[in-house]
Amino acid sequence: MAVFLYILFWVLIINNQSSSLNYSLMKGYFKLNIVLGIVSSILAIYQYYFDPSIFNLVVHNVYGNEEILLQGNVLRRTTALIGSPQSFSLYMGMVFGIVLFTKFPRKSIKLILLAVLFIGGILSGSRMFTVFIVILFLGYLFENRNRLVKFLKPTYFILFGGIITLPFLELENNNTVIRLLDFIGNWPALMIFFENFKFDSFYNVIFGHGLGYKDRIVYNFFGYEYQSVESYILLLLLQQGIVGLVLFINIYTRAFYNSILKNRFVLYLLIAFLVNQLFVPAFSGLTFGFLGWGIIIYALSINRDYKDDPKTLE
């Protein structure tokens, strides 16, 4: 999968011009992710409060193991079936954004879905979910600044506010929630990022160390000692150097450009992705890496002649 994602990366570099896309297929993709996201969030809530292994379906040897969690040395966090707390939190953030910018027949249904996704994301214990939510809400408020008063009708506001407070009811004993609130302090990803931001030679700066350097899958395969660099962008720079980073920026610039013109809600997903890519390695992983690149491909493929309202996914 790691190799496949890099092949996909170069295909996008070679063919990064906007092109026609089957929008009914993409709408189906968004709908499918809403369903999978809600199911995953419900499973995560069950995992956190009742069964870490979710009927022995979870393969994570830490967060799916009740005996390890009971030792008190590991923070209880949720993964559902997405692989890791980081990947799961990013997926919850992505689906939260899709629901946030999607039109539903009833706003009450939309708020309930947002609340369920919010609880699942909070229980992941990942600061990256907080980043996602802040960026998405700022984008939503900007896009709907003229209709904000209608959105905050008392009935819907009370309903949404009441549901999302559930994870906070035992705040004093809930280390997972406290970890999210302690956003910057004691953030190991920052230190790991700067510790790994170094190069052996000028050649490595330009062309990198090569595919597989500091890659979990490759290191596990060869039995090397592994330490994550906690950053997809830094991993890209270390593996492919400035050349690879510039080409990645080229891809993202095209995706931003298309989104600004034709699909603004994807724009805020892309911004949230980019911020998280600085301090999350999950984009090169098996689960969320594939899902996240799906959104980027969609942004790259937007046809500027497309006339329908991209926010309508009914």
PDB file of C-alpha atoms in Angstrom:
ATOM      1  CA  MET A   1       0.000   0.000   0.000  1.00  0.00           C
ATOM      2  CA  ALA A   2       2.846   2.398   0.765  1.00  0.00           C
ATOM      3  CA  VAL A   3       4.299   1.800  -2.713  1.00  0.00           C
ATOM      4  CA  PHE A   4       0.856   2.148  -4.293  1.00  0.00           C
ATOM      5  CA  LEU A   5       0.357   5.561  -2.680  1.00  0.00           C
ATOM      6  CA  TYR A   6       3.659   6.781  -4.091  1.00  0.00           C
ATOM      7  CA  ILE A   7       2.761   5.478  -7.552  1.00  0.00           C
ATOM      8  CA  LEU A   8      -0.512   7.380  -7.191  1.00  0.00           C
ATOM      9  CA  PHE A   9       1.480  10.440  -6.127  1.00  0.00           C
ATOM     10  CA  TRP A  10       3.530  10.404  -9.352  1.00  0.00           C
ATOM     11  CA  VAL A  11       0.496   9.694 -11.539  1.00  0.00           C
ATOM     12  CA  LEU A  12      -1.132  12.811 -10.112  1.00  0.00           C
ATOM     13  CA  ILE A  13       2.013  14.829 -10.784  1.00  0.00           C
ATOM     14  CA  ILE A  14       2.086  13.733 -14.433  1.00  0.00           C
ATOM     15  CA  ASN A  15      -1.650  14.229 -14.981  1.00  0.00           C
ATOM     16  CA  ASN A  16      -2.641  17.064 -12.674  1.00  0.00           C
ATOM     17  CA  GLN A  17      -4.849  18.994 -15.073  1.00  0.00           C
ATOM     18  CA  SER A  18      -8.517  19.261 -14.127  1.00  0.00           C
ATOM     19  CA  SER A  19     -10.635  16.745 -16.012  1.00  0.00           C
ATOM     20  CA  SER A  20     -14.175  15.484 -16.196  1.00  0.00           C
ATOM     21  CA  LEU A  21     -15.276  13.285 -13.323  1.00  0.00           C
ATOM     22  CA  ASN A  22     -18.277  11.078 -12.742  1.00  0.00           C
ATOM     23  CA  TYR A  23     -19.966  13.235 -10.108  1.00  0.00           C
ATOM     24  CA  SER A  24     -22.701  10.724  -9.380  1.00  0.00           C
ATOM     25  CA  LEU A  25     -19.914   8.312  -8.459  1.00  0.00           C
ATOM     26  CA  MET A  26     -18.288  10.905  -6.187  1.00  0.00           C
ATOM     27  CA  LYS A  27     -21.587  11.712  -4.515  1.00  0.00           C
ATOM     28  CA  GLY A  28     -21.957   8.004  -3.883  1.00  0.00           C
ATOM     29  CA  TYR A  29     -18.453   8.020  -2.419  1.00  0.00           C
ATOM     30  CA  PHE A  30     -19.393  10.818  -0.030  1.00  0.00           C
ATOM     31  CA  LYS A  31     -22.616   9.069   0.982  1.00  0.00           C
ATOM     32  CA  LEU A  32     -20.739   5.832   1.577  1.00  0.00           C
ATOM     33  CA  ASN A  33     -18.251   7.619   3.815  1.00  0.00           C
ATOM     34  CA  ILE A  34     -21.080   9.171   5.827  1.00  0.00           C
ATOM     35  CA  VAL A  35     -22.509   5.710   6.481  1.00  0.00           C
ATOM     36  CA  LEU A  36     -19.106   4.183   7.258  1.00  0.00           C
ATOM     37  CA  GLY A  37     -18.226   7.156   9.450  1.00  0.00           C
ATOM     38  CA  ILE A  38     -21.381   6.877  11.545  1.00  0.00           C
ATOM     39  CA  VAL A  39     -20.960   3.107  11.925  1.00  0.00           C
ATOM     40  CA  SER A  40     -17.285   3.582  12.876  1.00  0.00           C
ATOM     41  CA  SER A  41     -18.154   6.235  15.442  1.00  0.00           C
ATOM     42  CA  ILE A  42     -20.815   4.027  17.046  1.00  0.00           C
ATOM     43  CA  LEU A  43     -18.328   1.148  17.171  1.00  0.00           C
ATOM     44  CA  ALA A  44     -15.742   3.483  18.723  1.00  0.00           C
ATOM     45  CA  ILE A  45     -18.172   4.539  21.466  1.00  0.00           C
ATOM     46  CA  TYR A  46     -18.875   0.867  22.155  1.00  0.00           C
ATOM     47  CA  GLN A  47     -15.129   0.154  22.119  1.00  0.00           C
ATOM     48  CA  TYR A  48     -14.340   2.926  24.601  1.00  0.00           C
ATOM     49  CA  TYR A  49     -17.034   2.154  27.164  1.00  0.00           C
ATOM     50  CA  PHE A  50     -17.668  -1.599  26.794  1.00  0.00           C
ATOM     51  CA  ASP A  51     -15.303  -3.760  24.724  1.00  0.00           C
ATOM     52  CA  PRO A  52     -11.880  -2.577  23.456  1.00  0.00           C
ATOM     53  CA  SER A  53     -11.653  -5.506  21.052  1.00  0.00           C
ATOM     54  CA  ILE A  54     -15.166  -4.982  19.550  1.00  0.00           C
ATOM     55  CA  PHE A  55     -15.958  -8.713  19.538  1.00  0.00           C
ATOM     56  CA  ASN A  56     -12.274  -9.464  18.698  1.00  0.00           C
ATOM     57  CA  LEU A  57     -12.482  -7.513  15.445  1.00  0.00           C
ATOM     58  CA  VAL A  58      -9.876  -4.887  16.450  1.00  0.00           C
ATOM     59  CA  VAL A  59      -6.328  -5.907  15.573  1.00  0.00           C
ATOM     60  CA  HIS A  60      -4.529  -3.059  17.376  1.00  0.00           C
ATOM     61  CA  ASN A  61      -2.436  -4.801  20.025  1.00  0.00           C
ATOM     62  CA  VAL A  62      -2.651  -1.866  22.462  1.00  0.00           C
ATOM     63  CA  TYR A  63      -5.988  -0.085  22.167  1.00  0.00           C
ATOM     64  CA  GLY A  64      -7.849  -3.314  21.467  1.00  0.00           C
ATOM     65  CA  ASN A  65      -6.422  -5.112  24.510  1.00  0.00           C
ATOM     66  CA  GLU A  66      -8.313  -4.744  27.795  1.00  0.00           C
ATOM     67  CA  GLU A  67      -5.459  -6.215  29.875  1.00  0.00           C
ATOM     68  CA  ILE A  68      -2.984  -3.580  28.641  1.00  0.00           C
ATOM     69  CA  LEU A  69      -5.480  -0.762  29.177  1.00  0.00           C
ATOM     70  CA  LEU A  70      -6.207  -1.922  32.738  1.00  0.00           C
ATOM     71  CA  GLN A  71      -2.524  -1.594  33.645  1.00  0.00           C
ATOM     72  CA  GLY A  72      -2.965   2.178  33.575  1.00  0.00           C
ATOM     73  CA  ASN A  73       0.193   2.825  31.542  1.00  0.00           C
ATOM     74  CA  VAL A  74      -1.707   3.399  28.285  1.00  0.00           C
ATOM     75  CA  LEU A  75      -4.364   6.031  27.710  1.00  0.00           C
ATOM     76  CA  ARG A  76      -7.701   4.546  26.698  1.00  0.00           C
ATOM     77  CA  ARG A  77      -8.370   5.652  23.129  1.00  0.00           C
ATOM     78  CA  THR A  78     -10.570   4.430  20.312  1.00  0.00           C
ATOM     79  CA  THR A  79      -9.605   3.098  16.897  1.00  0.00           C
ATOM     80  CA  ALA A  80     -12.862   1.397  15.762  1.00  0.00           C
ATOM     81  CA  LEU A  81     -11.807  -0.588  12.681  1.00  0.00           C
ATOM     82  CA  ILE A  82      -9.651   2.176  11.157  1.00  0.00           C
ATOM     83  CA  GLY A  83      -6.284   0.983  12.505  1.00  0.00           C
ATOM     84  CA  SER A  84      -4.994   3.597  14.957  1.00  0.00           C
ATOM     85  CA  PRO A  85      -6.307   6.518  17.047  1.00  0.00           C
ATOM     86  CA  GLN A  86      -4.688   9.005  14.681  1.00  0.00           C
ATOM     87  CA  SER A  87      -6.141   7.448  11.540  1.00  0.00           C
ATOM     88  CA  PHE A  88      -9.529   7.086  13.194  1.00  0.00           C
ATOM     89  CA  SER A  89      -9.587  10.706  14.399  1.00  0.00           C
ATOM     90  CA  LEU A  90      -8.676  11.977  10.935  1.00  0.00           C
ATOM     91  CA  TYR A  91     -11.398   9.856   9.385  1.00  0.00           C
ATOM     92  CA  MET A  92     -13.934  11.188  11.898  1.00  0.00           C
ATOM     93  CA  GLY A  93     -12.798  14.708  11.037  1.00  0.00           C
ATOM     94  CA  MET A  94     -13.136  14.075   7.303  1.00  0.00           C
ATOM     95  CA  VAL A  95     -16.637  12.597   7.594  1.00  0.00           C
ATOM     96  CA  PHE A  96     -17.618  15.363  10.039  1.00  0.00           C
ATOM     97  CA  GLY A  97     -16.688  17.865   7.329  1.00  0.00           C
ATOM     98  CA  ILE A  98     -18.658  16.016   4.664  1.00  0.00           C
ATOM     99  CA  VAL A  99     -21.764  15.985   6.891  1.00  0.00           C
ATOM    100  CA  LEU A 100     -21.253  19.611   7.950  1.00  0.00           C
ATOM    101  CA  PHE A 101     -21.369  20.865   4.355  1.00  0.00           C
ATOM    102  CA  THR A 102     -24.044  18.451   3.120  1.00  0.00           C
ATOM    103  CA  LYS A 103     -27.700  19.385   2.765  1.00  0.00           C
ATOM    104  CA  PHE A 104     -30.108  17.096   4.637  1.00  0.00           C
ATOM    105  CA  PRO A 105     -33.939  16.986   4.499  1.00  0.00           C
ATOM    106  CA  ARG A 106     -34.021  17.834   8.227  1.00  0.00           C
ATOM    107  CA  LYS A 107     -31.449  19.826  10.143  1.00  0.00           C
ATOM    108  CA  SER A 108     -32.144  17.760  13.261  1.00  0.00           C
ATOM    109  CA  ILE A 109     -30.829  14.653  11.436  1.00  0.00           C
ATOM    110  CA  LYS A 110     -27.715  16.541  10.417  1.00  0.00           C
ATOM    111  CA  LEU A 111     -27.056  17.692  13.990  1.00  0.00           C
ATOM    112  CA  ILE A 112     -27.484  14.191  15.397  1.00  0.00           C
ATOM    113  CA  LEU A 113     -25.010  12.814  12.836  1.00  0.00           C
ATOM    114  CA  LEU A 114     -22.525  15.578  13.664  1.00  0.00           C
ATOM    115  CA  ALA A 115     -22.906  14.839  17.371  1.00  0.00           C
ATOM    116  CA  VAL A 116     -22.256  11.106  16.898  1.00  0.00           C
ATOM    117  CA  LEU A 117     -19.152  11.820  14.805  1.00  0.00           C
ATOM    118  CA  PHE A 118     -17.975  14.408  17.319  1.00  0.00           C
ATOM    119  CA  ILE A 119     -18.191  11.960  20.222  1.00  0.00           C
ATOM    120  CA  GLY A 120     -16.278   9.294  18.279  1.00  0.00           C
ATOM    121  CA  GLY A 121     -13.578  11.791  17.349  1.00  0.00           C
ATOM    122  CA  ILE A 122     -13.238  13.063  20.909  1.00  0.00           C
ATOM    123  CA  LEU A 123     -12.844   9.525  22.261  1.00  0.00           C
ATOM    124  CA  SER A 124      -9.932   8.957  19.868  1.00  0.00           C
ATOM    125  CA  GLY A 125      -7.895  11.247  22.112  1.00  0.00           C
ATOM    126  CA  SER A 126      -6.084  12.749  19.121  1.00  0.00           C
ATOM    127  CA  ARG A 127      -5.283  16.453  19.018  1.00  0.00           C
ATOM    128  CA  MET A 128      -5.556  16.242  15.250  1.00  0.00           C
ATOM    129  CA  PHE A 129      -9.317  15.862  15.530  1.00  0.00           C
ATOM    130  CA  THR A 130      -9.417  19.190  17.358  1.00  0.00           C
ATOM    131  CA  VAL A 131      -7.464  20.815  14.520  1.00  0.00           C
ATOM    132  CA  PHE A 132      -9.894  19.359  11.991  1.00  0.00           C
ATOM    133  CA  ILE A 133     -12.988  20.577  13.842  1.00  0.00           C
ATOM    134  CA  VAL A 134     -11.664  24.112  14.376  1.00  0.00           C
ATOM    135  CA  ILE A 135     -10.742  24.547  10.692  1.00  0.00           C
ATOM    136  CA  LEU A 136     -14.017  23.069   9.449  1.00  0.00           C
ATOM    137  CA  PHE A 137     -16.170  25.198  11.729  1.00  0.00           C
ATOM    138  CA  LEU A 138     -14.310  28.368  10.793  1.00  0.00           C
ATOM    139  CA  GLY A 139     -14.881  27.481   7.141  1.00  0.00           C
ATOM    140  CA  TYR A 140     -18.544  26.712   7.750  1.00  0.00           C
ATOM    141  CA  LEU A 141     -19.108  29.976   9.587  1.00  0.00           C
ATOM    142  CA  PHE A 142     -17.404  31.888   6.780  1.00  0.00           C
ATOM    143  CA  GLU A 143     -19.447  30.191   4.038  1.00  0.00           C
ATOM    144  CA  ASN A 144     -22.725  30.604   5.958  1.00  0.00           C
ATOM    145  CA  ARG A 145     -22.112  33.932   7.674  1.00  0.00           C
ATOM    146  CA  ASN A 146     -25.391  35.341   6.330  1.00  0.00           C
ATOM    147  CA  ARG A 147     -27.415  32.362   7.568  1.00  0.00           C
ATOM    148  CA  LEU A 148     -25.730  31.815  10.914  1.00  0.00           C
ATOM    149  CA  VAL A 149     -28.708  33.007  12.931  1.00  0.00           C
ATOM    150  CA  LYS A 150     -30.962  30.378  11.340  1.00  0.00           C
ATOM    151  CA  PHE A 151     -28.418  27.649  12.011  1.00  0.00           C
ATOM    152  CA  LEU A 152     -28.304  28.504  15.684  1.00  0.00           C
ATOM    153  CA  LYS A 153     -32.018  28.146  16.330  1.00  0.00           C
ATOM    154  CA  PRO A 154     -32.510  27.348  20.037  1.00  0.00           C
ATOM    155  CA  THR A 155     -34.012  23.891  19.470  1.00  0.00           C
ATOM    156  CA  TYR A 156     -31.172  22.635  17.297  1.00  0.00           C
ATOM    157  CA  PHE A 157     -28.514  24.311  19.399  1.00  0.00           C
ATOM    158  CA  ILE A 158     -29.799  22.691  22.616  1.00  0.00           C
ATOM    159  CA  LEU A 159     -30.074  19.292  20.909  1.00  0.00           C
ATOM    160  CA  PHE A 160     -26.551  19.422  19.495  1.00  0.00           C
ATOM    161  CA  GLY A 161     -25.040  20.909  22.647  1.00  0.00           C
ATOM    162  CA  GLY A 162     -26.693  18.329  24.871  1.00  0.00           C
ATOM    163  CA  ILE A 163     -25.388  15.350  22.882  1.00  0.00           C
ATOM    164  CA  ILE A 164     -21.796  16.511  22.446  1.00  0.00           C
ATOM    165  CA  THR A 165     -21.402  17.072  26.202  1.00  0.00           C
ATOM    166  CA  LEU A 166     -21.698  13.323  26.856  1.00  0.00           C
ATOM    167  CA  PRO A 167     -17.935  12.635  26.690  1.00  0.00           C
ATOM    168  CA  PHE A 168     -17.303  15.488  29.136  1.00  0.00           C
ATOM    169  CA  LEU A 169     -19.656  14.334  31.915  1.00  0.00           C
ATOM    170  CA  GLU A 170     -16.801  12.735  33.872  1.00  0.00           C
ATOM    171  CA  LEU A 171     -14.138  15.222  32.872  1.00  0.00           C
ATOM    172  CA  GLU A 172     -12.084  14.875  36.059  1.00  0.00           C
ATOM    173  CA  ASN A 173     -11.585  11.151  35.407  1.00  0.00           C
ATOM    174  CA  ASN A 174     -11.535  11.248  31.613  1.00  0.00           C
ATOM    175  CA  ASN A 175      -7.870  11.499  30.641  1.00  0.00           C
ATOM    176  CA  THR A 176      -8.767  11.110  26.965  1.00  0.00           C
ATOM    177  CA  VAL A 177     -10.750  14.366  26.933  1.00  0.00           C
ATOM    178  CA  ILE A 178      -8.147  16.157  29.064  1.00  0.00           C
ATOM    179  CA  ARG A 179      -5.503  15.141  26.519  1.00  0.00           C
ATOM    180  CA  LEU A 180      -7.455  16.890  23.781  1.00  0.00           C
ATOM    181  CA  LEU A 181      -7.889  20.033  25.867  1.00  0.00           C
ATOM    182  CA  ASP A 182      -4.158  20.070  26.584  1.00  0.00           C
ATOM    183  CA  PHE A 183      -3.559  20.835  22.937  1.00  0.00           C
ATOM    184  CA  ILE A 184      -0.054  22.267  22.719  1.00  0.00           C
ATOM    185  CA  GLY A 185       1.525  21.340  26.038  1.00  0.00           C
ATOM    186  CA  ASN A 186       3.306  17.981  26.140  1.00  0.00           C
ATOM    187  CA  TRP A 187       2.828  17.382  22.423  1.00  0.00           C
ATOM    188  CA  PRO A 188       5.513  14.803  21.528  1.00  0.00           C
ATOM    189  CA  ALA A 189       4.933  15.171  17.775  1.00  0.00           C
ATOM    190  CA  LEU A 190       6.515  18.637  17.868  1.00  0.00           C
ATOM    191  CA  MET A 191       9.758  17.402  19.418  1.00  0.00           C
ATOM    192  CA  ILE A 192       9.896  14.318  17.174  1.00  0.00           C
ATOM    193  CA  PHE A 193       9.384  16.555  14.133  1.00  0.00           C
ATOM    194  CA  PHE A 194      12.376  18.770  14.936  1.00  0.00           C
ATOM    195  CA  GLU A 195      14.567  15.842  16.006  1.00  0.00           C
ATOM    196  CA  ASN A 196      14.163  14.242  12.579  1.00  0.00           C
ATOM    197  CA  PHE A 197      14.480  17.431  10.549  1.00  0.00           C
ATOM    198  CA  LYS A 198      18.085  16.840   9.536  1.00  0.00           C
ATOM    199  CA  PHE A 199      19.990  15.701   6.453  1.00  0.00           C
ATOM    200  CA  ASP A 200      23.313  13.925   5.886  1.00  0.00           C
ATOM    201  CA  SER A 201      24.306  15.707   2.680  1.00  0.00           C
ATOM    202  CA  PHE A 202      23.276  18.301   0.122  1.00  0.00           C
ATOM    203  CA  TYR A 203      22.245  15.456  -2.193  1.00  0.00           C
ATOM    204  CA  ASN A 204      19.723  14.279   0.436  1.00  0.00           C
ATOM    205  CA  VAL A 205      18.311  17.791   0.687  1.00  0.00           C
ATOM    206  CA  ILE A 206      17.609  17.871  -3.056  1.00  0.00           C
ATOM    207  CA  PHE A 207      16.650  14.256  -3.776  1.00  0.00           C
ATOM    208  CA  GLY A 208      16.012  12.728  -0.360  1.00  0.00           C
ATOM    209  CA  HIS A 209      17.117   9.377   1.080  1.00  0.00           C
ATOM    210  CA  GLY A 210      14.889   7.292  -1.185  1.00  0.00           C
ATOM    211  CA  LEU A 211      11.552   5.511  -1.032  1.00  0.00           C
ATOM    212  CA  GLY A 212      11.166   3.505   2.182  1.00  0.00           C
ATOM    213  CA  TYR A 213      13.363   5.662   4.408  1.00  0.00           C
ATOM    214  CA  LYS A 214      11.691   6.042   7.834  1.00  0.00           C
ATOM    215  CA  ASP A 215       8.673   4.103   6.533  1.00  0.00           C
ATOM    216  CA  ARG A 216       6.976   1.861   9.107  1.00  0.00           C
ATOM    217  CA  ILE A 217       6.066  -0.883   6.623  1.00  0.00           C
ATOM    218  CA  VAL A 218       9.585  -1.085   5.162  1.00  0.00           C
ATOM    219  CA  TYR A 219      11.294  -0.975   8.552  1.00  0.00           C
ATOM    220  CA  ASN A 220       9.033  -3.691   9.957  1.00  0.00           C
ATOM    221  CA  PHE A 221       9.658  -5.880   6.907  1.00  0.00           C
ATOM    222  CA  PHE A 222      13.430  -5.692   7.259  1.00  0.00           C
ATOM    223  CA  GLY A 223      13.376  -5.785  11.044  1.00  0.00           C
ATOM    224  CA  TYR A 224      14.932  -2.348  11.496  1.00  0.00           C
ATOM    225  CA  GLU A 225      14.366  -0.298  14.622  1.00  0.00           C
ATOM    226  CA  TYR A 226      11.569   2.113  13.773  1.00  0.00           C
ATOM    227  CA  GLN A 227      10.750   5.603  15.040  1.00  0.00           C
ATOM    228  CA  SER A 228       8.004   7.602  13.381  1.00  0.00           C
ATOM    229  CA  VAL A 229       8.832  11.113  12.174  1.00  0.00           C
ATOM    230  CA  GLU A 230       5.217  12.086  13.047  1.00  0.00           C
ATOM    231  CA  SER A 231       4.781  14.040   9.822  1.00  0.00           C
ATOM    232  CA  TYR A 232       3.724  13.075   6.315  1.00  0.00           C
ATOM    233  CA  ILE A 233       5.296  16.261   4.894  1.00  0.00           C
ATOM    234  CA  LEU A 234       8.601  15.628   6.686  1.00  0.00           C
ATOM    235  CA  LEU A 235       8.564  11.980   5.577  1.00  0.00           C
ATOM    236  CA  LEU A 236       8.033  13.137   1.997  1.00  0.00           C
ATOM    237  CA  LEU A 237      10.938  15.581   2.323  1.00  0.00           C
ATOM    238  CA  LEU A 238      13.231  12.944   3.836  1.00  0.00           C
ATOM    239  CA  GLN A 239      12.365  10.367   1.156  1.00  0.00           C
ATOM    240  CA  GLN A 240      12.107  12.524  -1.980  1.00  0.00           C
ATOM    241  CA  GLY A 241      13.837  15.740  -0.974  1.00  0.00           C
ATOM    242  CA  ILE A 242      12.975  19.234  -2.156  1.00  0.00           C
ATOM    243  CA  VAL A 243      12.129  17.832  -5.598  1.00  0.00           C
ATOM    244  CA  GLY A 244       9.347  15.654  -4.184  1.00  0.00           C
ATOM    245  CA  LEU A 245       8.127  18.390  -1.852  1.00  0.00           C
ATOM    246  CA  VAL A 246       7.855  20.928  -4.685  1.00  0.00           C
ATOM    247  CA  LEU A 247       5.868  18.466  -6.788  1.00  0.00           C
ATOM    248  CA  PHE A 248       3.597  17.747  -3.825  1.00  0.00           C
ATOM    249  CA  ILE A 249       3.005  21.494  -3.435  1.00  0.00           C
ATOM    250  CA  ASN A 250       2.160  21.575  -7.147  1.00  0.00           C
ATOM    251  CA  ILE A 251      -0.522  18.917  -6.593  1.00  0.00           C
ATOM    252  CA  TYR A 252      -1.970  20.716  -3.611  1.00  0.00           C
ATOM    253  CA  THR A 253      -1.972  24.067  -5.375  1.00  0.00           C
ATOM    254  CA  ARG A 254      -4.035  22.604  -8.225  1.00  0.00           C
ATOM    255  CA  ALA A 255      -6.413  20.976  -5.730  1.00  0.00           C
ATOM    256  CA  PHE A 256      -6.834  24.270  -3.836  1.00  0.00           C
ATOM    257  CA  TYR A 257      -7.417  26.161  -7.073  1.00  0.00           C
ATOM    258  CA  ASN A 258     -10.140  23.800  -8.279  1.00  0.00           C
ATOM    259  CA  SER A 259     -11.829  23.744  -4.878  1.00  0.00           C
ATOM    260  CA  ILE A 260     -11.926  27.521  -4.548  1.00  0.00           C
ATOM    261  CA  LEU A 261     -13.597  27.808  -7.943  1.00  0.00           C
ATOM    262  CA  LYS A 262     -16.127  24.990  -7.813  1.00  0.00           C
ATOM    263  CA  ASN A 263     -16.345  23.144  -4.492  1.00  0.00           C
ATOM    264  CA  ARG A 264     -15.645  25.262  -1.437  1.00  0.00           C
ATOM    265  CA  PHE A 265     -16.461  22.637   1.161  1.00  0.00           C
ATOM    266  CA  VAL A 266     -13.629  20.427  -0.154  1.00  0.00           C
ATOM    267  CA  LEU A 267     -11.323  23.438   0.238  1.00  0.00           C
ATOM    268  CA  TYR A 268     -11.660  23.326   4.031  1.00  0.00           C
ATOM    269  CA  LEU A 269     -11.082  19.577   4.066  1.00  0.00           C
ATOM    270  CA  LEU A 270      -7.874  20.175   2.103  1.00  0.00           C
ATOM    271  CA  ILE A 271      -6.746  22.871   4.543  1.00  0.00           C
ATOM    272  CA  ALA A 272      -7.389  20.549   7.484  1.00  0.00           C
ATOM    273  CA  PHE A 273      -5.510  17.762   5.696  1.00  0.00           C
ATOM    274  CA  LEU A 274      -2.509  19.991   5.002  1.00  0.00           C
ATOM    275  CA  VAL A 275      -2.225  21.192   8.609  1.00  0.00           C
ATOM    276  CA  ASN A 276      -2.489  17.635   9.889  1.00  0.00           C
ATOM    277  CA  GLN A 277       0.031  16.354   7.345  1.00  0.00           C
ATOM    278  CA  LEU A 278       2.648  18.469   9.100  1.00  0.00           C
ATOM    279  CA  PHE A 279       2.342  16.431  12.306  1.00  0.00           C
ATOM    280  CA  VAL A 280       0.634  13.165  11.316  1.00  0.00           C
ATOM    281  CA  PRO A 281       2.221  10.272   9.367  1.00  0.00           C
ATOM    282  CA  ALA A 282      -1.135   8.563   8.724  1.00  0.00           C
ATOM    283  CA  PHE A 283      -1.423   9.795   5.119  1.00  0.00           C
ATOM    284  CA  SER A 284       1.142   7.192   4.029  1.00  0.00           C
ATOM    285  CA  GLY A 285      -0.625   4.423   5.935  1.00  0.00           C
ATOM    286  CA  LEU A 286      -2.937   1.639   4.894  1.00  0.00           C
ATOM    287  CA  THR A 287      -6.271   3.086   6.031  1.00  0.00           C
ATOM    288  CA  PHE A 288      -6.597   6.838   6.205  1.00  0.00           C
ATOM    289  CA  GLY A 289      -3.850   7.469   3.663  1.00  0.00           C
ATOM    290  CA  PHE A 290      -5.997   5.835   1.011  1.00  0.00           C
ATOM    291  CA  LEU A 291      -9.168   7.640   2.130  1.00  0.00           C
ATOM    292  CA  GLY A 292      -7.491  11.020   2.392  1.00  0.00           C
ATOM    293  CA  TRP A 293      -5.961  10.798  -1.066  1.00  0.00           C
ATOM    294  CA  GLY A 294      -9.456  10.059  -2.377  1.00  0.00           C
ATOM    295  CA  ILE A 295     -10.504  13.594  -1.409  1.00  0.00           C
ATOM    296  CA  ILE A 296      -7.377  15.057  -3.012  1.00  0.00           C
ATOM    297  CA  ILE A 297      -8.049  13.146  -6.235  1.00  0.00           C
ATOM    298  CA  TYR A 298     -11.600  14.495  -6.223  1.00  0.00           C
ATOM    299  CA  ALA A 299     -10.320  18.069  -5.849  1.00  0.00           C
ATOM    300  CA  LEU A 300      -7.812  17.566  -8.665  1.00  0.00           C
ATOM    301  CA  SER A 301     -10.474  16.141 -10.969  1.00  0.00           C
ATOM    302  CA  ILE A 302     -13.102  18.861 -10.569  1.00  0.00           C
ATOM    303  CA  ASN A 303     -14.246  20.070 -13.961  1.00  0.00           C
ATOM    304  CA  ARG A 304     -14.571  23.862 -13.913  1.00  0.00           C
ATOM    305  CA  ASP A 305     -17.532  23.581 -16.312  1.00  0.00           C
ATOM    306  CA  TYR A 306     -19.511  21.587 -13.738  1.00  0.00           C
ATOM    307  CA  LYS A 307     -22.759  23.471 -13.101  1.00  0.00           C
ATOM    308  CA  ASP A 308     -24.495  21.559 -10.298  1.00  0.00           C
ATOM    309  CA  ASP A 309     -24.364  22.593  -6.661  1.00  0.00           C
ATOM    310  CA  PRO A 310     -21.496  20.507  -5.228  1.00  0.00           C
ATOM    311  CA  LYS A 311     -22.848  20.879  -1.694  1.00  0.00           C
ATOM    312  CA  THR A 312     -25.979  18.892  -2.524  1.00  0.00           C
ATOM    313  CA  LEU A 313     -25.403  15.211  -1.967  1.00  0.00           C
ATOM    314  CA  GLU A 314     -28.987  14.036  -1.477  1.00  0.00           C
TER     315      GLU A 314
END
